[in-house]
PDB file of C-alpha atoms in Angstrom:
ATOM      1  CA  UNK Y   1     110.576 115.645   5.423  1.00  0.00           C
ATOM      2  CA  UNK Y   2     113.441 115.039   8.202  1.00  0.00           C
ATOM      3  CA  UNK Y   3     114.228 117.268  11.049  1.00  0.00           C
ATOM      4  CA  UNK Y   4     117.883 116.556  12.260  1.00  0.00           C
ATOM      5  CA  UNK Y   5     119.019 117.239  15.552  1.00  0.00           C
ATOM      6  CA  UNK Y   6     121.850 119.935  15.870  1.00  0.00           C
ATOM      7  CA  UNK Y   7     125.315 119.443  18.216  1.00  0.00           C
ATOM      8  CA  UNK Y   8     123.584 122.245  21.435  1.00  0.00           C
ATOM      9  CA  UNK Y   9     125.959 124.357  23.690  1.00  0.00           C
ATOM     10  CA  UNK Y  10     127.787 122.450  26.230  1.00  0.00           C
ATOM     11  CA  UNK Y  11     126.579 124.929  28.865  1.00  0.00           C
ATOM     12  CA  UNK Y  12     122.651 123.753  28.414  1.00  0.00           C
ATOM     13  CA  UNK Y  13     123.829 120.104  28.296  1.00  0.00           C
ATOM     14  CA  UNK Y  14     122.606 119.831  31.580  1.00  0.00           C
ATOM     15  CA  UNK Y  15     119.094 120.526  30.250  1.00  0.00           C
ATOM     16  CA  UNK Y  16     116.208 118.003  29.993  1.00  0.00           C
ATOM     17  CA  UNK Y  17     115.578 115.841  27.052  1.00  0.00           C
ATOM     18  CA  UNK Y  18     112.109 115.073  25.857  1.00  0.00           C
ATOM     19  CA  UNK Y  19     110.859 114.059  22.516  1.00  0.00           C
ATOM     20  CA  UNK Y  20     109.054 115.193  19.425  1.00  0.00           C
ATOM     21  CA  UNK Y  21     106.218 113.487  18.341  1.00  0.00           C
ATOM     22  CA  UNK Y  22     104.695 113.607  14.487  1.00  0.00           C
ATOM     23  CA  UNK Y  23     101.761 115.718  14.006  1.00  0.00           C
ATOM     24  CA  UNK Y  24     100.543 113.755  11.414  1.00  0.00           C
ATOM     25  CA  UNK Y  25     102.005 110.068  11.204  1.00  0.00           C
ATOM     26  CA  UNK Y  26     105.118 109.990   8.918  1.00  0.00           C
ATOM     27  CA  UNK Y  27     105.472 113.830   8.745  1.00  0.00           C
ATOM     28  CA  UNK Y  28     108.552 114.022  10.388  1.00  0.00           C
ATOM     29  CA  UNK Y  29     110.377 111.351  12.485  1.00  0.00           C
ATOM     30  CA  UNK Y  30     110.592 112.071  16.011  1.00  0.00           C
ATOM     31  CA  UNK Y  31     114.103 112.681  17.856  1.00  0.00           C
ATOM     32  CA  UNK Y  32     115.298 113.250  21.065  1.00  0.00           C
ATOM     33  CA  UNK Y  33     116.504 117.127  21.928  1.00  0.00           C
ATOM     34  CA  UNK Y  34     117.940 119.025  24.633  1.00  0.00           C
ATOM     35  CA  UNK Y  35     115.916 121.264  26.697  1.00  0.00           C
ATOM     36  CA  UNK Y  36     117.546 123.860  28.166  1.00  0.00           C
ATOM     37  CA  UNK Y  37     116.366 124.980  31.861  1.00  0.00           C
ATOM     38  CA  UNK Y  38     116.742 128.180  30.790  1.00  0.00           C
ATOM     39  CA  UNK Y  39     114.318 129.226  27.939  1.00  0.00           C
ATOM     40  CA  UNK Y  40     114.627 132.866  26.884  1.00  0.00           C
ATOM     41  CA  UNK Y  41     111.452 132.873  25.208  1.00  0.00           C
ATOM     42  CA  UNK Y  42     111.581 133.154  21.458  1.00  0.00           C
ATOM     43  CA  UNK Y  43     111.665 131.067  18.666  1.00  0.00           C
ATOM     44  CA  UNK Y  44     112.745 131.547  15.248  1.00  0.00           C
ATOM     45  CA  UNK Y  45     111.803 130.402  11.945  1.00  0.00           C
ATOM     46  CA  UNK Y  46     113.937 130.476   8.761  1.00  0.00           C
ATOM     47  CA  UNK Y  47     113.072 128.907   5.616  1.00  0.00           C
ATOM     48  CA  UNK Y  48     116.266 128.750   3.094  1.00  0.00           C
ATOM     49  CA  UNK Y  49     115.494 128.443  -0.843  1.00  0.00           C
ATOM     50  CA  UNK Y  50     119.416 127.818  -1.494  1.00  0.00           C
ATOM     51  CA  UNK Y  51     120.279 130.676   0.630  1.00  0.00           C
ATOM     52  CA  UNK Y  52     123.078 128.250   2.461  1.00  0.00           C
ATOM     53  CA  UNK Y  53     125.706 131.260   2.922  1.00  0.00           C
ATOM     54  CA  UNK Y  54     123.524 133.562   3.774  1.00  0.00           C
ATOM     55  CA  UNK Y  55     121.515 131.913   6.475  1.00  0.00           C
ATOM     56  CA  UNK Y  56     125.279 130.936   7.880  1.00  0.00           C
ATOM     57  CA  UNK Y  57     125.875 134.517   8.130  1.00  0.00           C
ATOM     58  CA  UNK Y  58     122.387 135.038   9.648  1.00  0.00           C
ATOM     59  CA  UNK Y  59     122.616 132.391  12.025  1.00  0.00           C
ATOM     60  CA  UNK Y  60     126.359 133.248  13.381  1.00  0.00           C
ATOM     61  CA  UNK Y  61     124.847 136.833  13.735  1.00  0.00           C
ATOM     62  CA  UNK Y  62     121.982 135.425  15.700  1.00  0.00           C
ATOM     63  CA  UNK Y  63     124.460 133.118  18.234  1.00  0.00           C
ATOM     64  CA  UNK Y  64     126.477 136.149  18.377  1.00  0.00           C
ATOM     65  CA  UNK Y  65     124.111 138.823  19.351  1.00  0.00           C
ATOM     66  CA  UNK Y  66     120.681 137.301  19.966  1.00  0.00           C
ATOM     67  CA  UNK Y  67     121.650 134.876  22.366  1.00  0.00           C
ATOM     68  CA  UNK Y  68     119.437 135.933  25.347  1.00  0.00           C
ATOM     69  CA  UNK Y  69     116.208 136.466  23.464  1.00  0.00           C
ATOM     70  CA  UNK Y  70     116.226 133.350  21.394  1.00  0.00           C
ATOM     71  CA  UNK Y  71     115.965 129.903  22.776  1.00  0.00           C
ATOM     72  CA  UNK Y  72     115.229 127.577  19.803  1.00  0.00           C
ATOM     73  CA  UNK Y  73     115.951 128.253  15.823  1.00  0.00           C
ATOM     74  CA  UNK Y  74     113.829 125.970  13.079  1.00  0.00           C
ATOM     75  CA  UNK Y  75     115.823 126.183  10.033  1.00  0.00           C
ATOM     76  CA  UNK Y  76     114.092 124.974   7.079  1.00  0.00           C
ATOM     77  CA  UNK Y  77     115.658 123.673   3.934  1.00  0.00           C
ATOM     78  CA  UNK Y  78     113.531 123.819   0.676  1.00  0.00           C
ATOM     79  CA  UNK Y  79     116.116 122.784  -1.484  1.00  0.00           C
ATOM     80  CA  UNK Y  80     119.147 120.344  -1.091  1.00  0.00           C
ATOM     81  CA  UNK Y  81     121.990 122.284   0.645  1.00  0.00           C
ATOM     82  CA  UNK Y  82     124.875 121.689   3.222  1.00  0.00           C
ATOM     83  CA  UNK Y  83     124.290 121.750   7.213  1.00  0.00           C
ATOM     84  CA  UNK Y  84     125.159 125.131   9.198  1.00  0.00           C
ATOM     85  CA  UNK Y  85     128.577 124.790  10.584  1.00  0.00           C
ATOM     86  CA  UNK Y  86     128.011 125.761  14.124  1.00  0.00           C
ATOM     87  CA  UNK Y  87     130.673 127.952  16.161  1.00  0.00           C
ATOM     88  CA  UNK Y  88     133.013 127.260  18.192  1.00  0.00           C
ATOM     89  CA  UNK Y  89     131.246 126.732  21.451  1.00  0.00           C
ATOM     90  CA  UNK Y  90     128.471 125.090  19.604  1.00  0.00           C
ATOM     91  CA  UNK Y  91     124.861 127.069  19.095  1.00  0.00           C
ATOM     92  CA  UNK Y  92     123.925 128.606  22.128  1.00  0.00           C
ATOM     93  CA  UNK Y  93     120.482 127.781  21.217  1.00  0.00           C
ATOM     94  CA  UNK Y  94     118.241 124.660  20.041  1.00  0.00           C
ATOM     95  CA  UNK Y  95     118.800 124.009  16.420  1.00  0.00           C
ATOM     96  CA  UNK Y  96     116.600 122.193  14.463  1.00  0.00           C
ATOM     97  CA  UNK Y  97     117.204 121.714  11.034  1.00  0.00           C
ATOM     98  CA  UNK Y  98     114.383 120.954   8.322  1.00  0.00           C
ATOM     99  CA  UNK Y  99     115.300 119.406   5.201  1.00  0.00           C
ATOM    100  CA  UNK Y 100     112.382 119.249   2.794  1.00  0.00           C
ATOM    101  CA  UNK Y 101     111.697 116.200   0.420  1.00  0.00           C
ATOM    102  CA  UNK Y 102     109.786 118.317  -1.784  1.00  0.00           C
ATOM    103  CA  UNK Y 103     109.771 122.419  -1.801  1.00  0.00           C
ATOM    104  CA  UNK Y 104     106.832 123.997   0.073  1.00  0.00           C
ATOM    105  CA  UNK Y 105     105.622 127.688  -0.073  1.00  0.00           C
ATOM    106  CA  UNK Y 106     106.101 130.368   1.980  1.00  0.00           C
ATOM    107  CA  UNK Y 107     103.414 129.837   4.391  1.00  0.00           C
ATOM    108  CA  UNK Y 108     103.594 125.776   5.113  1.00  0.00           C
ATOM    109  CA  UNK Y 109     107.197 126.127   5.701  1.00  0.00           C
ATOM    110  CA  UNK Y 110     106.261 128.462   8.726  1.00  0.00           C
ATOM    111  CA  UNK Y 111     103.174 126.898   9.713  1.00  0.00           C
ATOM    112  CA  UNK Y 112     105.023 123.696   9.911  1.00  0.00           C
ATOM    113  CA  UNK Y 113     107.977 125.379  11.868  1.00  0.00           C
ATOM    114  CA  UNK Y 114     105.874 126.769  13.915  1.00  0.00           C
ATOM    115  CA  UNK Y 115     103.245 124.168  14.570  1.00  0.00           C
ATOM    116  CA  UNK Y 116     104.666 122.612  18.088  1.00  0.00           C
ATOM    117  CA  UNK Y 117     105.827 126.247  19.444  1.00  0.00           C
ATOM    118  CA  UNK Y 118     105.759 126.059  23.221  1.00  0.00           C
ATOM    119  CA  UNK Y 119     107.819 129.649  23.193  1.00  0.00           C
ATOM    120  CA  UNK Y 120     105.345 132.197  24.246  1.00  0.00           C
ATOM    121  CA  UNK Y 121     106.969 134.336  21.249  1.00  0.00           C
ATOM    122  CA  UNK Y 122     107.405 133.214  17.518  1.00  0.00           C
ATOM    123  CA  UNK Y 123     109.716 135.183  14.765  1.00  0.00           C
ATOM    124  CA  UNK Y 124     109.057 134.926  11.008  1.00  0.00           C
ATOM    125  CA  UNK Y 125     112.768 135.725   9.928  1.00  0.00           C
ATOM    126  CA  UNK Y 126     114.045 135.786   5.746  1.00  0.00           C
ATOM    127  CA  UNK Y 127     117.521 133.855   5.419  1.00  0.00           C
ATOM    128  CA  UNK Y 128     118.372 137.648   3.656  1.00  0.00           C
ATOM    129  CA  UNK Y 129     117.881 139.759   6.912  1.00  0.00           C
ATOM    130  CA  UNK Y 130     121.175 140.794   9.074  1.00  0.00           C
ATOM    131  CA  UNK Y 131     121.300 142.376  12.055  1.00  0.00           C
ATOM    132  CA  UNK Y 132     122.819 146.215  12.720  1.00  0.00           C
ATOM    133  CA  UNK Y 133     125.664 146.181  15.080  1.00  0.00           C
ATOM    134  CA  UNK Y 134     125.605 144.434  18.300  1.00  0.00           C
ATOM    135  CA  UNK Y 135     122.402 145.196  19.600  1.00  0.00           C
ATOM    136  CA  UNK Y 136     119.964 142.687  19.987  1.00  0.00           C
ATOM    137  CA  UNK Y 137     116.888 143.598  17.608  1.00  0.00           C
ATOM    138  CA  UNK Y 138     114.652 140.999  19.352  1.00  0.00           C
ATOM    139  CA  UNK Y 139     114.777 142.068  22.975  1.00  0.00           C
ATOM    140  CA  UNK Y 140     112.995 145.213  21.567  1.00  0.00           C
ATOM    141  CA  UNK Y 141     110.732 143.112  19.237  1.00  0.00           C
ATOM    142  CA  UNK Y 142     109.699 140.976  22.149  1.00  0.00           C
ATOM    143  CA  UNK Y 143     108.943 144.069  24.169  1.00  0.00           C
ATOM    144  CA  UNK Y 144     106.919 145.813  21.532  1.00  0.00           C
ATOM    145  CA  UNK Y 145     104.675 142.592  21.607  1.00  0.00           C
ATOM    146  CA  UNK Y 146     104.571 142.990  25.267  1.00  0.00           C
ATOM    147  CA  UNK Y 147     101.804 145.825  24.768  1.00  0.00           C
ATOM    148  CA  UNK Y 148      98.133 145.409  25.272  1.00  0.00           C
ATOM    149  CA  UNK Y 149      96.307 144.508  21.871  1.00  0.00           C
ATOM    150  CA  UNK Y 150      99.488 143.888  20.213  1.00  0.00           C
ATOM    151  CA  UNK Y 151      99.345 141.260  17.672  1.00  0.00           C
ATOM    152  CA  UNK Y 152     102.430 141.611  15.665  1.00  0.00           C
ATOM    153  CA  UNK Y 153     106.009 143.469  16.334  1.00  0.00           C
ATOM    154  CA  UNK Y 154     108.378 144.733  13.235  1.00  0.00           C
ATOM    155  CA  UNK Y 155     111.228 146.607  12.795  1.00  0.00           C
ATOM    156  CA  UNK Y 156     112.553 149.031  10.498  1.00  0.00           C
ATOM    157  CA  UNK Y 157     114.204 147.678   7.745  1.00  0.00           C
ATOM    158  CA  UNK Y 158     117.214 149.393   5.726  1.00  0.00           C
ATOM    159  CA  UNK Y 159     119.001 147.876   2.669  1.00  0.00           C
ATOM    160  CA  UNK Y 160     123.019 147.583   2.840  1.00  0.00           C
ATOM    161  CA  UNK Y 161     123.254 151.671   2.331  1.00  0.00           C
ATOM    162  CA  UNK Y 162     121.517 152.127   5.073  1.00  0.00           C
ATOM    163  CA  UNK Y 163     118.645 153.907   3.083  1.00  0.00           C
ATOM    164  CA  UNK Y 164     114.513 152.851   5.103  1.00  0.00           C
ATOM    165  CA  UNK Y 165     112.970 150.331   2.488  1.00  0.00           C
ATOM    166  CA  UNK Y 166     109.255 150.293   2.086  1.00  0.00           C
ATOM    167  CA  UNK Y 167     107.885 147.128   4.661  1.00  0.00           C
ATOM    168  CA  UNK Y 168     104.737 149.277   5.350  1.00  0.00           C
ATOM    169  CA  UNK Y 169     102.026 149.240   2.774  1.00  0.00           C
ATOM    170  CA  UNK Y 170      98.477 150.189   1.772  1.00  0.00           C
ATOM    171  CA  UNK Y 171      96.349 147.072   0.920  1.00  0.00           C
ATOM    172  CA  UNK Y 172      97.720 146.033  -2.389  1.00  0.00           C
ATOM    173  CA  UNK Y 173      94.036 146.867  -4.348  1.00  0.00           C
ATOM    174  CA  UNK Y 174      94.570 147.756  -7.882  1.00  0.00           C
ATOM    175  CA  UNK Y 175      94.422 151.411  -7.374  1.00  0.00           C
ATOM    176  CA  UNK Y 176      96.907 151.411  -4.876  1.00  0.00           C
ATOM    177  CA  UNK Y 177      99.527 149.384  -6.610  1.00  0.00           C
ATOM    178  CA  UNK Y 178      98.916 152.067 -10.199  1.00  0.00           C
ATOM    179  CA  UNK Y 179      99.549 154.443  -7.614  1.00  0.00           C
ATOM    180  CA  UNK Y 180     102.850 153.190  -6.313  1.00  0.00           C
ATOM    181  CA  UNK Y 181     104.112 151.144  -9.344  1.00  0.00           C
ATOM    182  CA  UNK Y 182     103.159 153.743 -12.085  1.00  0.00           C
ATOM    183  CA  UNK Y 183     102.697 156.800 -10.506  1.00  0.00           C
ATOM    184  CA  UNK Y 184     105.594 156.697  -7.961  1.00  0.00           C
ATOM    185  CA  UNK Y 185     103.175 157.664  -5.256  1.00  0.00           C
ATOM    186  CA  UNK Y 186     103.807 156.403  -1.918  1.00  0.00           C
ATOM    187  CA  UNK Y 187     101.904 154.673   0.353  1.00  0.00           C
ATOM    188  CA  UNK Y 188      99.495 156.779   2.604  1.00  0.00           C
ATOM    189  CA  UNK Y 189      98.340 154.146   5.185  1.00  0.00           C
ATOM    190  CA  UNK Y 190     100.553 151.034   6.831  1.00  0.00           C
ATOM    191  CA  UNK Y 191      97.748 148.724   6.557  1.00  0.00           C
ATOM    192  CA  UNK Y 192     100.153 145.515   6.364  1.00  0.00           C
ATOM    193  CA  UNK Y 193     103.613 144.717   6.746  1.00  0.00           C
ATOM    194  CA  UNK Y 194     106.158 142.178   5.241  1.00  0.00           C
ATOM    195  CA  UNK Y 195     106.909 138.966   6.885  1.00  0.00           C
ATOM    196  CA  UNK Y 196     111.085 139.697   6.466  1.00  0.00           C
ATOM    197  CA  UNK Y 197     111.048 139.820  10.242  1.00  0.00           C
ATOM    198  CA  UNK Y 198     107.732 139.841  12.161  1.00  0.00           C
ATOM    199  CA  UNK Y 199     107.783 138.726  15.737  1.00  0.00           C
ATOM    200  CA  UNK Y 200     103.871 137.568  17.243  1.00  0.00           C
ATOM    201  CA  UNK Y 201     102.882 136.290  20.179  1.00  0.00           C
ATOM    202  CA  UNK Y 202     102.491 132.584  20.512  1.00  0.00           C
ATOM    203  CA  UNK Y 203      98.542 132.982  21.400  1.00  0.00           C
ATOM    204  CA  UNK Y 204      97.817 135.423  18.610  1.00  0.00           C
ATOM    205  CA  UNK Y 205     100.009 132.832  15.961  1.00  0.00           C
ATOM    206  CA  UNK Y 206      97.878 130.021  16.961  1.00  0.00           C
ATOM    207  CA  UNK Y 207      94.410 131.558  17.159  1.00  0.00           C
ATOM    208  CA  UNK Y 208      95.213 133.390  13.227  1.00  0.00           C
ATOM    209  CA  UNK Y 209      96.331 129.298  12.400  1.00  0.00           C
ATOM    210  CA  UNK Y 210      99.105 130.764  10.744  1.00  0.00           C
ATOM    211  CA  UNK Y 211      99.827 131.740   7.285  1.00  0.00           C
ATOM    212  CA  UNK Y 212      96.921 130.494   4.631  1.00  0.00           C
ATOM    213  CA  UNK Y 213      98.604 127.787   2.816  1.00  0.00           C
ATOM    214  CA  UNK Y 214      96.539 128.680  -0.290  1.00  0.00           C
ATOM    215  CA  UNK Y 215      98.795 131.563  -0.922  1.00  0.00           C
ATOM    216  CA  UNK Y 216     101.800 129.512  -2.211  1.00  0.00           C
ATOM    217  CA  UNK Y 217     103.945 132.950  -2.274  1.00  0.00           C
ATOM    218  CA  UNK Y 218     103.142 136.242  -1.978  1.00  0.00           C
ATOM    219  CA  UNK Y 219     100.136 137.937  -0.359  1.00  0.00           C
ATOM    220  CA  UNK Y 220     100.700 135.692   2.699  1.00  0.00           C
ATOM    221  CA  UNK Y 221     101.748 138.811   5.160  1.00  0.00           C
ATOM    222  CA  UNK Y 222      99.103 140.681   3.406  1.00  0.00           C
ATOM    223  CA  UNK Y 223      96.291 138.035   4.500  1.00  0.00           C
ATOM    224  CA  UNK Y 224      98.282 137.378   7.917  1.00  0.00           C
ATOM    225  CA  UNK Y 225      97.920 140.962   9.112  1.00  0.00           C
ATOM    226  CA  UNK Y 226      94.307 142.050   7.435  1.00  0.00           C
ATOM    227  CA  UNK Y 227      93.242 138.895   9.405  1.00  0.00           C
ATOM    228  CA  UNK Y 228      95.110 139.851  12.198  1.00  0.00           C
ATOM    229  CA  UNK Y 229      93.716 143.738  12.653  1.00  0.00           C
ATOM    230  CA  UNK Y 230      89.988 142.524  11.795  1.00  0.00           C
ATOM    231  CA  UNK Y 231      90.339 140.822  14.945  1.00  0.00           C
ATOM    232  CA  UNK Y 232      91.011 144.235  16.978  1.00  0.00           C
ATOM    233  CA  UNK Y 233      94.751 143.744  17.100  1.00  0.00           C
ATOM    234  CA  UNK Y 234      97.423 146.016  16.063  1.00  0.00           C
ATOM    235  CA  UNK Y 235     100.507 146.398  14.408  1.00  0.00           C
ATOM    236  CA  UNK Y 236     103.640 147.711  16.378  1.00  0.00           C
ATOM    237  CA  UNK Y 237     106.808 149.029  15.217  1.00  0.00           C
ATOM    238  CA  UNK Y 238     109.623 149.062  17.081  1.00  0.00           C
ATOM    239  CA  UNK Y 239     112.479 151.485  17.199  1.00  0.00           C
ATOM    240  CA  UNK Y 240     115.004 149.079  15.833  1.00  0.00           C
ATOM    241  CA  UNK Y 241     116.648 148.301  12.740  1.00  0.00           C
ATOM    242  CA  UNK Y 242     117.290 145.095  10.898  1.00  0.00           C
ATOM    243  CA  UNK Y 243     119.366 145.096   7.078  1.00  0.00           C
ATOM    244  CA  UNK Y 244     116.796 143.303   4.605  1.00  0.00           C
ATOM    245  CA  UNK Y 245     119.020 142.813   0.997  1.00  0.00           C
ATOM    246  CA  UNK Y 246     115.731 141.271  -0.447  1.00  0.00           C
ATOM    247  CA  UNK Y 247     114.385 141.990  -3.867  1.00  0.00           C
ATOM    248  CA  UNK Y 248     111.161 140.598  -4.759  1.00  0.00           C
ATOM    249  CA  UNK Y 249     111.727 137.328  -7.425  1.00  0.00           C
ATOM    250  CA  UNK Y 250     108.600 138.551  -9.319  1.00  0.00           C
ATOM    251  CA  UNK Y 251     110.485 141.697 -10.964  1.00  0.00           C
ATOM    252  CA  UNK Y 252     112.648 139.326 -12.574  1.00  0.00           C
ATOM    253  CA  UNK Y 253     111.359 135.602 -12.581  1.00  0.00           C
ATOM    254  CA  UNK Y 254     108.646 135.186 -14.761  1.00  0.00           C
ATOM    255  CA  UNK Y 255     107.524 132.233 -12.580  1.00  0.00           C
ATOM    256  CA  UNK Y 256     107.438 134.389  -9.623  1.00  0.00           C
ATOM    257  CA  UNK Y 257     105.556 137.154 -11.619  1.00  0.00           C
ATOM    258  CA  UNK Y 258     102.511 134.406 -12.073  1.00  0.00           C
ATOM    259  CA  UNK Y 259     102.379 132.936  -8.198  1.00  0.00           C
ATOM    260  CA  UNK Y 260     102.274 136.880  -7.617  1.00  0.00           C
ATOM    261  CA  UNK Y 261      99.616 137.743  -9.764  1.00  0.00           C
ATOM    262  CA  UNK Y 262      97.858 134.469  -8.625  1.00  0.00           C
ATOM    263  CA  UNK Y 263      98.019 135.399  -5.095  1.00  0.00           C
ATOM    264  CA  UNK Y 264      96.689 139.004  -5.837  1.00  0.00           C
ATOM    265  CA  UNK Y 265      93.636 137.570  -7.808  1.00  0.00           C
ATOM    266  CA  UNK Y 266      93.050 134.802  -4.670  1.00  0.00           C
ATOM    267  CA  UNK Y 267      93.370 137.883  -2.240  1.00  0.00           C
ATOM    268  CA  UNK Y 268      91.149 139.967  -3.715  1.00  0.00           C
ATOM    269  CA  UNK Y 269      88.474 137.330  -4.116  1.00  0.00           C
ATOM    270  CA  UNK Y 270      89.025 136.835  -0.735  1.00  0.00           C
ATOM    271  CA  UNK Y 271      86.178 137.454   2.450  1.00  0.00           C
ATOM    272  CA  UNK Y 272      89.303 138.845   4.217  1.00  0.00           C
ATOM    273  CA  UNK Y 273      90.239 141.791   1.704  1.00  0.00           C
ATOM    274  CA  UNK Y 274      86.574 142.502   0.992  1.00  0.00           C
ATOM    275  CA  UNK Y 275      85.922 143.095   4.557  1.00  0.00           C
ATOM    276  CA  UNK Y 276      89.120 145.361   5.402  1.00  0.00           C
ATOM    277  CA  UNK Y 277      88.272 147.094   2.371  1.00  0.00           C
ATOM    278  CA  UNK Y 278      84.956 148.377   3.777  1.00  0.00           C
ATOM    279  CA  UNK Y 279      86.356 149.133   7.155  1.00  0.00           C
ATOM    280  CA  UNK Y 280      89.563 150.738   6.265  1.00  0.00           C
ATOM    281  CA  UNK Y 281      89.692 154.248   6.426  1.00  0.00           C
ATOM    282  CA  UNK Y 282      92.415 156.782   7.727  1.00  0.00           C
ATOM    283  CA  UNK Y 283      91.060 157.526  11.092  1.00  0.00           C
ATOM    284  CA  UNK Y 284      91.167 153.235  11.658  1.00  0.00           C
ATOM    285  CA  UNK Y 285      94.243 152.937  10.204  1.00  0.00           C
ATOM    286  CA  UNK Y 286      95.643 155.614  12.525  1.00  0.00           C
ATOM    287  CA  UNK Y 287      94.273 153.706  15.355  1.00  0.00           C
ATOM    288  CA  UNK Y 288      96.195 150.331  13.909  1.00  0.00           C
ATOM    289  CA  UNK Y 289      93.264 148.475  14.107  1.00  0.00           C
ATOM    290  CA  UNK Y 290      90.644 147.885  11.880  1.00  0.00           C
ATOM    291  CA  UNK Y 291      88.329 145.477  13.540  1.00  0.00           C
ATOM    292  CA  UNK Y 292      86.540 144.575  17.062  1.00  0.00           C
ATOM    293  CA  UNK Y 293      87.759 147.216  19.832  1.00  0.00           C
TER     294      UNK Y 293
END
């Protein structure tokens, strides 16, 4: 794995330059960066699965509109694709660019990301989000966080129509996906959200350790915020939109259909499901928070 320094904006130039060290010898290769004396707060983490065009778009939208409220992006590559051409008056943030030797899940790819974050904010961010107009969706995200017993900030997401796509789910038990995938029913309880575009605070990202690696794909949000609200923390959305064009790989890979189904089995066997399934109830769910007060 080989993190390559990106070209920064001459304005933070002037910055300070320190360097990354390996976590674990040979991991990555450590590299000298620009620090700029100005950090805004928040960084970002996008893993790309091919999704070179897109996370171009992304990123230009990001540079563009998000300037303030990000200060460093970690762009992960799972599979072999070109650099991001920067702007141009350069990124007017820290790039870092990932390029994997071998493809890693969902989760590692963040955790990894994610694992020297000195930001006091951390965004989990899918190459196929875009951003609505020119206001800055993170400001808001960042705020939302802000609040007391907070653990995890999300925005509204709408698909290219504009129409409110579901993010906010019930637990996936069996019941509750015959409900919803047979029936048609919707859900009756946000008990989780999807990781599209969560934002977390720093402290609360370190103490969950991150996304459970065991969970190659799928399920990881699931486990990431049932872990998260057992711990007396709650989920916040914030009265901003972001575009997600997603559709899940499992309704048409069958490859994806068996890590799915794999993750659903390792989640419910899990001490984390079992547990929010006895404490879950309407009245908790209404509070956000399903665990210690």
């Amino acid at each position: 794995m080989q993190i390559v320094n990106r070209i920064r904006h001459p304005a933070i130039m002037t910055g300070q330059i320190r360097r990354l060290r390996t976590l674990r010898r040979g991991q990555y290769r450590s590299m000298s960066v620009i620090q700029p004396l100005f950090q805004p707060g928040l960084v970002v983490s996008v893993v790309s699965h091919g999704h070179g065009d897109m996370v171009h778009a992304l990123l230009l939208q990001l540079a563009r509109v998000s300037a303030a409220s990000i200060s460093r992006v970690v762009l992960t590559q799972n599979l072999p694709e070109p650099e991001p051409v920067p702007p141009a008056g350069g990124w007017p943030f820290e790039l870092l660019r990932v390029v994997n030797e071998a493809p890693l899940g969902f989760g590692a790819n963040h955790n990894r990301a994610l694992a020297t974050v000195t930001e006091p904010f951390v965004c989990v961010l899918n190459p196929d989000v875009m951003l609505v107009g020119h206001e800055d969706p993170f400001q808001v995200l960042v705020s939302a966080c802000c609040a007391p017993n907070i653990g995890c900030a999300y925005p509204v997401q709408i698909d290219p129509e504009g129409r409110v796509q579901g993010s906010e789910r019930e637990v996936p038990s069996p019941v509750a996906l015959l409900r919803r995938r047979l029936m048609g029913r919707q859900e009756i309880r946000v008990d989780w959200v999807n990781a599209a575009c969560m934002v977390l605070p720093s402290a609360v990202w370190r103490s969950l350790g991150g996304f459970d690696e065991r969970y190659f794909m799928y399920c990881e949000d699931v486990d990431l915020c049932l872990r998260l609200r057992l711990r007396g923390l709650h989920l916040a959305k914030a009265p901003v939109q972001v575009i997600h064009a997603g559709q899940r790989a499992s309704s048409r890979s069958l490859k994806h259909l068996g890590w799915h189904i794999q993750s659903l089995w390792r989640l419910w066997n899990s001490p984390v499901y079992a547990r929010a399934l006895q404490l879950l109830t309407s009245a908790s769910a209404d509070k956000g928070t399903i665990g210690a007060p």
